[in-house]
C-alpha angles and dihedrals in degrees: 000000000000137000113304107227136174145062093325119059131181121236133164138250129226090260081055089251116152113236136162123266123183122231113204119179117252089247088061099035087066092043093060106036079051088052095046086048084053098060101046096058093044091053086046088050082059101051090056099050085044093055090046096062097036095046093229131095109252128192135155092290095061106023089093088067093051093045087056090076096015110140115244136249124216114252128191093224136313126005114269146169122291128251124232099251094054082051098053094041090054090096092066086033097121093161107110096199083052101048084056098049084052093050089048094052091047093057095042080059096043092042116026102022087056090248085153102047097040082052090049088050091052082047097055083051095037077063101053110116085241101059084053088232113111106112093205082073089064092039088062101039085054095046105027098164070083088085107051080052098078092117087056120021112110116184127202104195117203118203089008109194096170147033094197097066119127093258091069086067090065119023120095088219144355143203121197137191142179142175091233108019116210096187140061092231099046106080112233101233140124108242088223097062089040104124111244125255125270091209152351088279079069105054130077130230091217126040111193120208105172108158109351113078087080094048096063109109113229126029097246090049092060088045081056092051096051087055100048091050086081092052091069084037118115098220085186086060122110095252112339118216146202112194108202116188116182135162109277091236088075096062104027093036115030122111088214100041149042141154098280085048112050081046089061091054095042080055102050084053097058104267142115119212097225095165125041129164138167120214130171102297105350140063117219116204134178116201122195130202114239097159096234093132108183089174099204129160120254107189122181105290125166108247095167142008143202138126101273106033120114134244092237099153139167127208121200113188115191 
């Protein structure tokens, strides 16, 4: 039998089971972690006109209730997905009937064209050393005592896409999950429905976040999310850590956070931010565990305003 080649490629899982993986060229892995960005900031775009005119905030948890008795806009047959220029104009768009339609289509594209899981495979392939992406590299050039620590550093990974990053050169053992695993070794599981642990043997001395806080989809979810990180913490650790990566539009252009901010609520939790770095288009952050909890509310306050800044928000309840 000859060489398989393609688009689908057979690799192999930690058990030595055969399963697909899907190679994308670097040209179209950009394009479409570019497209999927796009969509997500227009549909941001939308909420906030929506919550404008309806004079509550929406987001992904409540919009069911709105599109129930949304008007409707006249279509010239089925839902499909939008083009670039509707995209690009949904920023003037004022019609409610057709910020809606918009919304719909983006989410037909994100949902059932498989707009999310084509992005999570560009991702797993955005992340590839030699691409130069995979934000545990950073994370280990930063902090290189990481890497004397191979007999005792247990990751947990949250939203896992790969088994081949830099941390699995160095860790003594590592536990990934996703959402949507892609891969037989990453365990398909939301980290907020993970059971907690029973002891130390359980918990892990680094917690990685790289890409899904901002994914969450309300503020106080991701609140919920920060205090739950110290519950998979080993406190008896040498140092324990939690590494946040977001893109660097939540914390520089965000009407709700900033650095300082987002510093102020790390501290409350029991952390000190000890790295912090802006690249391109994403912020990396270590947070370490010192135990000095000041458990305090942050509601949602307006901390900046403009015209094209986001809504990215985190709620802490005490």
């Amino acid at each position: 039998m000859g060489k398989r080649t393609g688009f689908l490629k057979k690799s192999k899982s930690i058990t030595g089971k055969s399963f697909t993986k899907p190679s994308i060229k670097p040209s179209n892995t950009r394009k479409i972690i570019r497209r999927y960005h796009l969509l997500l900031n227009k549909k941001d775009i939308i909420y906030q006109k929506l919550s404008h005119i309806h004079q509550k905030d929406i987001n992904d948890s409540n919009i069911g209730d709105f599109i129930k008795t949304r008007p409707k806009a006249t279509t010239s047959g089925a839902i499909n997905i939008p083009t670039e220029q509707e995209l690009l104009s949904a920023s003037n768009e004022t019609s409610l009937p057709k910020l809606y339609l918009l919304l719909e289509k983006i989410n037909y594209e994100i949902i059932e064209k498989g707009g999310l899981s084509k992005y999570q495979i560009a991702s797993i392939y955005g992340q590839e050393s030699k691409r130069g992406s995979d934000s545990s590299k950073w994370l280990f050039e930063t902090i290189p005592e990481l890497k004397e620590m191979k007999d005792t550093l247990k990751v947990l990974e949250i939203g896992s896409l790969s088994t081949q990053n830099v941390v699995s050169k160095y860790a003594n053992s590592i536990t990934r999950i996703d959402l949507n695993s892609n891969e037989p070794s990453i365990l398909k599981q939301d980290f907020m429905e993970r059971p907690l642990p029973k002891n130390n043997n359980e918990k892990f001395n680094l917690i990685s976040c790289s890409l899904v806080l901002n994914f969450v989809p309300t503020a106080k979810g991701r609140g919920e999310m920060m205090q739950r990180f110290e519950k998979f913490l080993d406190k008896e650790a040498d140092s324990p850590l939690v590494f946040i990566v977001l893109p660097l539009s939540c914390i520089k252009n965000s009407r709700y956070c900033d650095k300082a901010h987002f510093e102020k609520i790390s501290n409350s939790l029991g952390y000190e931010l000890i790295k912090y770095s802006e690249a391109k288009k994403l912020v990396y952050m270590v947070l370490k565990w010192t135990g000095k909890l000041e458990p305090k509310s942050f509601p949602k306050k307006k901390l900046h305003d403009g015209p094209a800044m986001n809504n990215f928000s985190i709620i802490i309840e005490k």
